[in-house]
Amino acid sequence: MIEAGYDVMVIGGGGAGMSAAIAASEAGATVCLLEASDRLGGATALAGGLLFVGGSDQQRERGIKDDADSMFNDVMAVNPDAPAAAIRRLCDEAADSLRWLKAIGVNYSADRLTSPNNRTTPRAHEPEGFGLALAEKLDHELHRHPVDIAMKSRVERLATDESGRVIGADINGELIRAKAVVIATGGIGGNTELVNRLLPKTKQISDWVWHTGWPGNQGDGVLMGEAAGAKIGGEDSALLLTSPGFFREFEVIGPEWLPMVNKAGERFVAEDSAYWEIAEALEKQDGARGWAIFDATLLTERAKPHPRVLEALQVGAIKLSWITSVLEEHVAKGSVKKADSLAELAKIVGIGPKLEATIARYNDLAISKTDSDFKKLSSNLWPLTTPPYYAAEIRPVILVVTGAGLCIDEKARVLNPKGQPIPGLYAAGETTGNIFGRNYVGSGYAITNCITYGRIAGREAAAL
């Protein structure tokens, strides 16, 4: 039941919103949580649930030397324009967020700690049960606290007083008052107009782009925050994962067993790089287009699921795609192109004349088991020598983390264009627009932001 007034109002019931509501309640505030859909969890329940953390207990258990300082330095090196104070607090409190999640029942065991590109410090902490388990444990913990929860309650607008201070929100034409409001409504992926406005890089591939987040992510929080005077940041910082546009069930990990080329017919990345590294490299190519090239031997002997996707397959989080049967199905449909020679394949798909030389070079590297061009691991190098040859076009099209949104400071306070906090207004999670940066940092960074800044926002709002 929603009462007349609260200390803290949380708008949005995903990972950030639930974390904020729990933290505010534990700080002694009276709290309500408003969710537009008929269930809690939001995009967090659809995600992998990984946390990007430096200095964790799991790292120490594995003998991995890392800490918040190293994490901060690495994040700022990738995104030097990010707000240093806000990133500093995120890094300082990330390990505690992980401990808290484990304390409420999410199993982040040390043996599930990975480095997705096998090159950088292992910071990706993967939970058993993925994001769905994370959302369920947060939901359970939330219901242990005296938080008033209202489902199917889409907020129409924030309410402000004469000074511009946020004093609550309008729901179904009724003003619900609160001393502080936390916006945690997720990203903008379900709002085409906002995507076109804040993520202009999607326009060159607009006919292929599709959003995998929670369909309720309509950008409500961004719009209502903007109407209250908030600064919008993070334009074009969205994470777009690679996929063939004709098949929306391709998993985003792999295929690492083949070469990829751009429109000129040249390789442009180590194909066993992390998913975000491949996507960002592909964005920089002509037309943001590339092709996965393979031959008959790779199709029949190497097209197998990546080991990291098998558990996700069992829980129904994904469907397999880069496997022999699925690829052969799309060869038959003509969506994967086939030719008896590389020269013919290049003509069919419109790749430049360098394709033959590129594959010849790749074959030499594969035979020597040393990729001196892009440092691909030797275990993933296989020559292409058996016709026919195949090409599947790939683009960065899966809109995952949308990035653009409300700018906040290290206290999760929403800022106006002058960099000043809007009194009474806080934000956390994918609704924020200056925590991600132009380049994605690593697996779990988005969830770390949701949980950590959700808790920060809840505590700071309660303190107000």
Short mmCIF file of C-alpha atoms in Angstrom, two decimals:
data_model
loop_
_atom_site.label_atom_id
_atom_site.label_comp_id
_atom_site.label_asym_id
_atom_site.label_seq_id
_atom_site.Cartn_x
_atom_site.Cartn_y
_atom_site.Cartn_z
CA MET A 1 0.00 0.00 0.00
CA ILE A 2 1.36 3.42 -0.96
CA GLU A 3 1.00 6.01 1.78
CA ALA A 4 0.87 9.79 1.52
CA GLY A 5 4.58 10.38 2.01
CA TYR A 6 7.96 8.66 2.46
CA ASP A 7 11.53 9.43 3.29
CA VAL A 8 12.74 7.74 0.09
CA MET A 9 10.91 6.85 -3.10
CA VAL A 10 12.64 4.42 -5.49
CA ILE A 11 11.40 4.36 -9.08
CA GLY A 12 12.25 1.09 -10.79
CA GLY A 13 12.54 -2.45 -9.44
CA GLY A 14 15.59 -3.87 -11.21
CA GLY A 15 18.95 -4.59 -9.62
CA ALA A 16 19.71 -0.94 -8.90
CA GLY A 17 16.24 -0.14 -7.60
CA MET A 18 15.99 -3.12 -5.28
CA SER A 19 19.50 -2.46 -3.94
CA ALA A 20 18.61 1.18 -3.32
CA ALA A 21 15.38 0.34 -1.53
CA ILE A 22 17.08 -2.23 0.71
CA ALA A 23 19.92 0.16 1.58
CA ALA A 24 17.56 3.04 2.34
CA SER A 25 15.41 0.84 4.54
CA GLU A 26 18.44 -0.49 6.42
CA ALA A 27 19.45 3.14 7.03
CA GLY A 28 16.16 3.69 8.85
CA ALA A 29 14.16 5.46 6.14
CA THR A 30 10.54 4.82 5.24
CA VAL A 31 10.68 3.58 1.65
CA CYS A 32 8.39 2.86 -1.28
CA LEU A 33 9.40 1.17 -4.52
CA LEU A 34 7.41 1.73 -7.72
CA GLU A 35 7.73 -0.70 -10.63
CA ALA A 36 6.02 -0.18 -14.00
CA SER A 37 5.80 -3.88 -14.91
CA ASP A 38 4.22 -6.83 -13.14
CA ARG A 39 7.47 -8.27 -11.77
CA LEU A 40 10.72 -7.19 -10.16
CA GLY A 41 14.16 -7.85 -11.62
CA GLY A 42 14.24 -5.69 -14.73
CA ALA A 43 17.19 -6.15 -17.08
CA THR A 44 19.26 -7.61 -14.24
CA ALA A 45 17.19 -10.79 -14.40
CA LEU A 46 18.02 -11.12 -18.10
CA ALA A 47 21.75 -10.50 -17.72
CA GLY A 48 24.66 -12.78 -16.91
CA GLY A 49 24.78 -11.35 -13.41
CA LEU A 50 28.57 -10.93 -13.45
CA LEU A 51 30.30 -8.34 -11.25
CA PHE A 52 33.50 -6.55 -12.29
CA VAL A 53 35.51 -6.23 -9.07
CA GLY A 54 39.11 -5.56 -8.12
CA GLY A 55 40.34 -6.73 -4.71
CA SER A 56 37.70 -9.40 -4.07
CA ASP A 57 37.82 -12.28 -1.62
CA GLN A 58 37.54 -14.64 -4.59
CA GLN A 59 40.65 -13.15 -6.19
CA ARG A 60 42.61 -13.59 -2.97
CA GLU A 61 41.42 -17.18 -2.74
CA ARG A 62 42.82 -17.77 -6.24
CA GLY A 63 46.07 -15.95 -5.46
CA ILE A 64 45.28 -13.11 -7.88
CA LYS A 65 46.81 -9.78 -6.86
CA ASP A 66 44.38 -6.95 -7.50
CA ASP A 67 42.79 -4.06 -5.63
CA ALA A 68 40.48 -1.07 -5.98
CA ASP A 69 43.39 1.18 -7.00
CA SER A 70 44.30 -1.07 -9.94
CA MET A 71 40.66 -1.32 -10.97
CA PHE A 72 40.30 2.47 -10.86
CA ASN A 73 43.46 3.02 -12.90
CA ASP A 74 42.33 0.52 -15.54
CA VAL A 75 38.86 2.04 -15.82
CA MET A 76 40.23 5.57 -16.18
CA ALA A 77 42.82 4.42 -18.73
CA VAL A 78 40.02 3.10 -20.94
CA ASN A 79 37.73 6.11 -20.31
CA PRO A 80 39.85 9.11 -19.25
CA ASP A 81 36.88 11.48 -19.53
CA ALA A 82 34.83 9.59 -16.92
CA PRO A 83 34.10 11.43 -13.63
CA ALA A 84 37.06 10.41 -11.49
CA ALA A 85 35.41 10.86 -8.09
CA ALA A 86 32.36 8.81 -9.05
CA ILE A 87 34.49 6.06 -10.60
CA ARG A 88 36.75 6.09 -7.54
CA ARG A 89 33.81 5.38 -5.23
CA LEU A 90 32.50 2.67 -7.52
CA CYS A 91 35.85 0.89 -7.43
CA ASP A 92 36.27 1.36 -3.68
CA GLU A 93 32.87 -0.16 -2.88
CA ALA A 94 32.63 -2.84 -5.57
CA ALA A 95 34.19 -5.59 -3.43
CA ASP A 96 31.77 -4.83 -0.61
CA SER A 97 28.86 -5.09 -3.05
CA LEU A 98 30.07 -8.54 -4.01
CA ARG A 99 30.34 -9.60 -0.35
CA TRP A 100 26.84 -8.28 0.31
CA LEU A 101 25.35 -10.21 -2.59
CA LYS A 102 27.06 -13.37 -1.40
CA ALA A 103 25.72 -12.74 2.11
CA ILE A 104 22.12 -12.62 0.83
CA GLY A 105 22.57 -15.91 -0.98
CA VAL A 106 24.06 -15.27 -4.44
CA ASN A 107 26.84 -17.81 -4.98
CA TYR A 108 29.89 -16.10 -6.45
CA SER A 109 32.45 -18.89 -6.07
CA ALA A 110 36.13 -18.36 -6.80
CA ASP A 111 36.21 -21.02 -9.50
CA ARG A 112 33.79 -18.94 -11.60
CA LEU A 113 36.16 -15.96 -11.69
CA THR A 114 37.41 -15.30 -15.23
CA SER A 115 39.15 -12.94 -17.61
CA PRO A 116 36.90 -12.93 -20.69
CA ASN A 117 39.75 -12.09 -23.06
CA ASN A 118 42.28 -14.32 -21.26
CA ARG A 119 44.71 -11.40 -21.18
CA THR A 120 43.65 -8.93 -18.51
CA THR A 121 43.37 -9.36 -14.74
CA PRO A 122 40.50 -11.74 -13.91
CA ARG A 123 37.76 -9.51 -12.49
CA ALA A 124 34.59 -11.02 -13.95
CA HIS A 125 32.79 -12.74 -11.06
CA GLU A 126 30.03 -14.97 -12.40
CA PRO A 127 27.19 -16.20 -10.15
CA GLU A 128 25.57 -19.58 -10.23
CA GLY A 129 22.20 -19.14 -11.91
CA PHE A 130 23.30 -15.93 -13.66
CA GLY A 131 21.25 -12.73 -13.47
CA LEU A 132 18.00 -14.55 -12.77
CA ALA A 133 19.40 -15.94 -9.51
CA LEU A 134 20.76 -12.51 -8.61
CA ALA A 135 17.37 -10.88 -9.16
CA GLU A 136 15.58 -13.58 -7.16
CA LYS A 137 17.88 -13.15 -4.16
CA LEU A 138 17.47 -9.37 -4.28
CA ASP A 139 13.70 -9.80 -4.47
CA HIS A 140 13.76 -12.11 -1.45
CA GLU A 141 15.98 -9.72 0.53
CA LEU A 142 13.77 -6.76 -0.40
CA HIS A 143 10.72 -8.50 1.02
CA ARG A 144 12.50 -8.93 4.34
CA HIS A 145 12.42 -5.16 4.76
CA PRO A 146 9.46 -2.84 5.49
CA VAL A 147 9.36 -1.41 1.96
CA ASP A 148 6.02 -0.58 0.35
CA ILE A 149 6.07 -2.04 -3.16
CA ALA A 150 3.63 -1.04 -5.90
CA MET A 151 3.68 -3.01 -9.16
CA LYS A 152 2.23 -1.79 -12.46
CA SER A 153 2.84 1.75 -11.25
CA ARG A 154 4.49 3.73 -14.03
CA VAL A 155 5.54 7.17 -12.80
CA GLU A 156 4.29 9.99 -15.00
CA ARG A 157 6.58 12.76 -13.84
CA LEU A 158 8.64 14.01 -10.94
CA ALA A 159 7.10 16.64 -8.70
CA THR A 160 9.14 19.69 -7.70
CA ASP A 161 8.53 22.70 -5.48
CA GLU A 162 9.08 26.37 -6.33
CA SER A 163 12.83 26.08 -5.70
CA GLY A 164 13.25 23.13 -8.06
CA ARG A 165 13.62 20.56 -5.30
CA VAL A 166 12.18 17.12 -6.08
CA ILE A 167 9.42 16.33 -3.59
CA GLY A 168 7.94 13.13 -5.01
CA ALA A 169 6.24 11.91 -8.15
CA ASP A 170 2.85 11.76 -9.88
CA ILE A 171 1.26 8.34 -10.27
CA ASN A 172 -2.14 8.01 -11.90
CA GLY A 173 -2.66 11.73 -11.33
CA GLU A 174 -1.89 11.49 -7.62
CA LEU A 175 1.11 13.12 -5.96
CA ILE A 176 3.09 10.74 -3.74
CA ARG A 177 5.46 12.79 -1.62
CA ALA A 178 9.00 11.83 -0.69
CA LYS A 179 11.92 13.67 0.85
CA ALA A 180 14.23 12.05 -1.72
CA VAL A 181 13.67 10.17 -4.98
CA VAL A 182 15.97 7.57 -6.53
CA ILE A 183 15.53 6.97 -10.26
CA ALA A 184 16.50 3.42 -11.23
CA THR A 185 14.33 2.79 -14.27
CA GLY A 186 16.94 1.13 -16.47
CA GLY A 187 18.11 2.10 -19.92
CA ILE A 188 16.55 3.60 -23.03
CA GLY A 189 16.64 0.58 -25.33
CA GLY A 190 12.88 0.28 -25.62
CA ASN A 191 12.46 3.88 -26.78
CA THR A 192 13.35 4.26 -30.46
CA GLU A 193 13.27 8.06 -30.35
CA LEU A 194 15.73 8.19 -27.45
CA VAL A 195 17.98 5.60 -29.08
CA ASN A 196 18.12 7.67 -32.27
CA ARG A 197 18.79 10.85 -30.29
CA LEU A 198 21.33 9.63 -27.73
CA LEU A 199 22.96 6.75 -29.60
CA PRO A 200 23.62 8.15 -33.08
CA LYS A 201 26.15 5.41 -33.86
CA THR A 202 23.21 3.01 -34.25
CA LYS A 203 21.91 4.87 -37.29
CA GLN A 204 24.33 3.28 -39.77
CA ILE A 205 23.04 -0.13 -38.74
CA SER A 206 19.55 0.89 -37.61
CA ASP A 207 17.74 -1.74 -39.66
CA TRP A 208 19.68 -4.47 -37.82
CA VAL A 209 19.69 -3.12 -34.24
CA TRP A 210 17.64 -4.96 -31.66
CA HIS A 211 17.34 -4.51 -27.92
CA THR A 212 17.83 -7.47 -25.58
CA GLY A 213 17.03 -5.65 -22.34
CA TRP A 214 13.82 -5.53 -20.37
CA PRO A 215 11.04 -4.28 -22.69
CA GLY A 216 9.86 -1.93 -19.95
CA ASN A 217 13.07 0.09 -20.35
CA GLN A 218 11.41 2.99 -22.15
CA GLY A 219 13.75 5.68 -20.86
CA ASP A 220 11.17 7.00 -18.40
CA GLY A 221 13.79 7.94 -15.83
CA VAL A 222 15.93 9.78 -18.35
CA LEU A 223 12.96 11.78 -19.62
CA MET A 224 11.57 12.68 -16.20
CA GLY A 225 15.04 13.55 -14.92
CA GLU A 226 15.66 15.73 -17.94
CA ALA A 227 12.33 17.47 -17.38
CA ALA A 228 13.46 18.22 -13.82
CA GLY A 229 16.63 19.87 -15.14
CA ALA A 230 19.11 16.98 -15.21
CA LYS A 231 22.17 16.89 -17.43
CA ILE A 232 22.21 14.05 -19.96
CA GLY A 233 25.55 12.38 -20.61
CA GLY A 234 27.04 9.25 -22.10
CA GLU A 235 25.86 9.80 -25.66
CA ASP A 236 27.04 6.96 -27.89
CA SER A 237 28.45 4.96 -24.97
CA ALA A 238 26.11 2.03 -25.63
CA LEU A 239 27.47 -1.51 -25.74
CA LEU A 240 26.44 -3.09 -29.04
CA LEU A 241 27.33 -6.76 -29.33
CA THR A 242 28.03 -8.54 -32.61
CA SER A 243 25.58 -10.79 -34.37
CA PRO A 244 24.40 -11.69 -37.86
CA GLY A 245 21.29 -9.57 -38.31
CA PHE A 246 19.29 -12.37 -39.89
CA PHE A 247 19.27 -14.52 -36.76
CA ARG A 248 18.54 -12.94 -33.40
CA GLU A 249 19.53 -15.95 -31.33
CA PHE A 250 23.26 -16.01 -32.07
CA GLU A 251 25.21 -16.12 -28.83
CA VAL A 252 27.59 -13.21 -28.40
CA ILE A 253 30.61 -15.28 -27.29
CA GLY A 254 32.61 -16.46 -30.29
CA PRO A 255 33.12 -17.82 -32.77
CA GLU A 256 36.81 -17.74 -31.89
CA TRP A 257 37.70 -20.62 -34.22
CA LEU A 258 37.59 -18.57 -37.44
CA PRO A 259 38.98 -15.33 -38.90
CA MET A 260 36.93 -12.16 -39.29
CA VAL A 261 37.47 -9.60 -42.02
CA ASN A 262 36.18 -6.12 -42.84
CA LYS A 263 34.82 -4.76 -46.11
CA ALA A 264 38.33 -4.51 -47.52
CA GLY A 265 38.92 -8.19 -46.79
CA GLU A 266 41.38 -7.55 -43.94
CA ARG A 267 41.43 -8.88 -40.40
CA PHE A 268 40.82 -6.21 -37.74
CA VAL A 269 40.82 -7.95 -34.35
CA ALA A 270 41.91 -11.06 -32.47
CA GLU A 271 38.82 -13.19 -32.90
CA ASP A 272 39.13 -14.64 -29.39
CA SER A 273 39.03 -11.21 -27.78
CA ALA A 274 36.31 -10.38 -25.27
CA TYR A 275 32.88 -9.78 -26.78
CA TRP A 276 33.00 -6.03 -26.17
CA GLU A 277 36.47 -5.73 -27.72
CA ILE A 278 35.27 -7.40 -30.92
CA ALA A 279 32.18 -5.19 -31.00
CA GLU A 280 34.14 -1.98 -30.52
CA ALA A 281 36.68 -3.00 -33.16
CA LEU A 282 33.84 -3.75 -35.58
CA GLU A 283 32.25 -0.34 -34.93
CA LYS A 284 35.42 1.27 -36.32
CA GLN A 285 35.26 -0.57 -39.65
CA ASP A 286 33.74 0.82 -42.83
CA GLY A 287 29.97 0.67 -42.35
CA ALA A 288 30.49 -1.17 -39.05
CA ARG A 289 30.37 -4.36 -41.11
CA GLY A 290 32.42 -7.52 -41.02
CA TRP A 291 32.32 -11.13 -42.11
CA ALA A 292 33.10 -14.39 -40.34
CA ILE A 293 34.94 -16.63 -42.81
CA PHE A 294 35.20 -20.41 -42.55
CA ASP A 295 35.68 -23.50 -44.70
CA ALA A 296 34.15 -26.98 -44.85
CA THR A 297 36.51 -28.39 -42.21
CA LEU A 298 35.83 -25.61 -39.70
CA LEU A 299 32.09 -25.93 -40.35
CA THR A 300 32.02 -29.64 -39.56
CA GLU A 301 34.78 -29.98 -36.96
CA ARG A 302 35.20 -26.65 -35.13
CA ALA A 303 31.71 -25.15 -35.07
CA LYS A 304 30.94 -26.10 -31.50
CA PRO A 305 29.51 -24.15 -28.58
CA HIS A 306 31.88 -22.12 -26.47
CA PRO A 307 32.39 -23.82 -23.06
CA ARG A 308 31.17 -20.72 -21.21
CA VAL A 309 27.75 -20.83 -22.90
CA LEU A 310 26.80 -24.39 -21.97
CA GLU A 311 25.48 -23.59 -18.50
CA ALA A 312 23.61 -20.57 -19.85
CA LEU A 313 22.09 -22.91 -22.45
CA GLN A 314 20.86 -25.28 -19.74
CA VAL A 315 19.00 -22.53 -17.87
CA GLY A 316 17.49 -21.21 -21.10
CA ALA A 317 19.42 -17.93 -21.12
CA ILE A 318 20.58 -18.40 -24.72
CA LYS A 319 20.18 -20.58 -27.78
CA LEU A 320 23.15 -21.99 -29.66
CA SER A 321 24.00 -20.57 -33.03
CA TRP A 322 27.64 -20.97 -34.08
CA ILE A 323 27.25 -24.73 -34.43
CA THR A 324 27.22 -26.95 -37.50
CA SER A 325 23.49 -27.64 -37.71
CA VAL A 326 22.43 -24.01 -37.35
CA LEU A 327 25.04 -22.74 -39.79
CA GLU A 328 24.06 -25.38 -42.36
CA GLU A 329 20.44 -24.31 -41.97
CA HIS A 330 21.35 -20.73 -42.86
CA VAL A 331 23.57 -21.84 -45.72
CA ALA A 332 20.49 -23.56 -47.15
CA LYS A 333 18.48 -20.37 -46.66
CA GLY A 334 21.16 -18.30 -48.34
CA SER A 335 21.76 -16.07 -45.32
CA VAL A 336 25.22 -17.61 -44.91
CA LYS A 337 27.00 -17.32 -48.26
CA LYS A 338 28.84 -20.22 -49.88
CA ALA A 339 31.37 -20.43 -52.74
CA ASP A 340 33.89 -22.87 -54.16
CA SER A 341 36.75 -20.36 -53.92
CA LEU A 342 37.69 -17.37 -51.81
CA ALA A 343 37.73 -15.14 -54.87
CA GLU A 344 34.18 -16.14 -55.73
CA LEU A 345 33.09 -15.70 -52.10
CA ALA A 346 34.52 -12.19 -52.04
CA LYS A 347 32.48 -11.25 -55.11
CA ILE A 348 29.27 -12.74 -53.73
CA VAL A 349 29.38 -10.85 -50.43
CA GLY A 350 31.08 -7.68 -51.67
CA ILE A 351 34.38 -8.06 -49.85
CA GLY A 352 37.47 -6.38 -51.29
CA PRO A 353 40.17 -8.20 -53.27
CA LYS A 354 42.43 -8.61 -50.23
CA LEU A 355 40.45 -11.57 -48.90
CA GLU A 356 42.59 -14.24 -50.60
CA ALA A 357 45.85 -12.71 -49.35
CA THR A 358 44.38 -12.26 -45.87
CA ILE A 359 43.36 -15.91 -45.59
CA ALA A 360 46.70 -17.05 -47.01
CA ARG A 361 48.43 -15.02 -44.30
CA TYR A 362 46.04 -16.37 -41.68
CA ASN A 363 46.75 -19.94 -42.79
CA ASP A 364 50.49 -19.38 -42.39
CA LEU A 365 49.92 -18.04 -38.88
CA ALA A 366 47.65 -20.97 -38.04
CA ILE A 367 50.18 -23.52 -39.22
CA SER A 368 52.93 -21.85 -37.18
CA LYS A 369 50.51 -21.49 -34.21
CA THR A 370 51.67 -17.89 -33.70
CA ASP A 371 49.42 -14.93 -34.48
CA SER A 372 52.03 -12.20 -34.76
CA ASP A 373 49.39 -9.85 -36.25
CA PHE A 374 46.73 -9.78 -33.51
CA LYS A 375 48.00 -12.13 -30.75
CA LYS A 376 45.14 -14.59 -31.04
CA LEU A 377 45.77 -17.63 -28.84
CA SER A 378 47.46 -20.52 -30.66
CA SER A 379 44.73 -22.92 -29.53
CA ASN A 380 42.21 -20.92 -31.58
CA LEU A 381 44.20 -20.81 -34.83
CA TRP A 382 42.98 -23.19 -37.55
CA PRO A 383 43.76 -22.94 -41.29
CA LEU A 384 41.08 -22.60 -43.96
CA THR A 385 42.07 -24.92 -46.81
CA THR A 386 39.04 -27.08 -47.61
CA PRO A 387 36.42 -25.71 -50.02
CA PRO A 388 33.66 -24.74 -50.12
CA TYR A 389 34.15 -21.49 -48.22
CA TYR A 390 31.52 -19.62 -46.22
CA ALA A 391 30.85 -16.06 -45.03
CA ALA A 392 28.39 -14.81 -42.42
CA GLU A 393 27.99 -11.05 -42.21
CA ILE A 394 28.26 -9.63 -38.69
CA ARG A 395 27.56 -6.20 -37.26
CA PRO A 396 27.47 -4.64 -33.78
CA VAL A 397 23.70 -4.78 -33.46
CA ILE A 398 22.62 -6.26 -30.12
CA LEU A 399 21.82 -3.27 -27.92
CA VAL A 400 22.65 -4.39 -24.39
CA VAL A 401 23.84 -1.58 -22.09
CA THR A 402 22.50 1.70 -23.49
CA GLY A 403 24.89 3.95 -21.54
CA ALA A 404 23.34 7.37 -22.12
CA GLY A 405 21.37 8.88 -19.26
CA LEU A 406 21.43 11.08 -16.15
CA CYS A 407 24.76 12.39 -14.90
CA ILE A 408 25.47 11.72 -11.22
CA ASP A 409 28.25 12.48 -8.75
CA GLU A 410 29.97 10.21 -6.24
CA LYS A 411 26.95 10.48 -3.93
CA ALA A 412 24.59 9.35 -6.71
CA ARG A 413 23.05 12.84 -6.79
CA VAL A 414 21.65 13.80 -10.18
CA LEU A 415 23.44 16.83 -11.63
CA ASN A 416 22.16 19.75 -13.67
CA PRO A 417 24.04 21.11 -16.72
CA LYS A 418 26.16 23.30 -14.41
CA GLY A 419 27.33 20.25 -12.48
CA GLN A 420 25.25 21.09 -9.41
CA PRO A 421 23.10 18.48 -7.61
CA ILE A 422 19.36 18.71 -8.09
CA PRO A 423 18.02 18.74 -4.50
CA GLY A 424 16.26 15.53 -3.54
CA LEU A 425 17.09 13.59 -6.72
CA TYR A 426 19.35 10.54 -7.03
CA ALA A 427 19.92 7.91 -9.72
CA ALA A 428 21.61 4.54 -10.14
CA GLY A 429 22.15 1.78 -12.66
CA GLU A 430 21.63 1.95 -16.39
CA THR A 431 19.61 5.15 -15.98
CA THR A 432 22.89 6.96 -15.35
CA GLY A 433 24.88 8.32 -18.26
CA ASN A 434 28.39 9.15 -17.09
CA ILE A 435 29.52 6.01 -15.25
CA PHE A 436 29.99 3.72 -18.26
CA GLY A 437 32.23 5.78 -20.53
CA ARG A 438 32.61 5.55 -24.30
CA ASN A 439 34.39 2.19 -24.11
CA TYR A 440 33.07 -0.77 -22.14
CA VAL A 441 35.43 -1.78 -19.35
CA GLY A 442 34.76 -5.48 -18.88
CA SER A 443 32.28 -8.24 -18.13
CA GLY A 444 30.21 -7.34 -15.10
CA TYR A 445 30.85 -3.59 -15.11
CA ALA A 446 27.18 -2.77 -15.75
CA ILE A 447 25.91 -4.92 -12.88
CA THR A 448 28.63 -3.59 -10.58
CA ASN A 449 27.35 -0.11 -11.34
CA CYS A 450 23.74 -1.15 -10.69
CA ILE A 451 24.35 -2.81 -7.34
CA THR A 452 27.04 -0.49 -6.02
CA TYR A 453 25.44 2.81 -6.97
CA GLY A 454 22.03 1.44 -6.09
CA ARG A 455 23.25 0.92 -2.53
CA ILE A 456 25.03 4.28 -2.51
CA ALA A 457 21.91 6.06 -3.75
CA GLY A 458 19.76 4.37 -1.11
CA ARG A 459 22.09 5.32 1.74
CA GLU A 460 22.63 8.88 0.55
CA ALA A 461 18.92 9.44 -0.04
CA ALA A 462 18.12 8.11 3.42
CA ALA A 463 20.78 10.37 4.95
CA LEU A 464 19.14 13.37 3.32
#
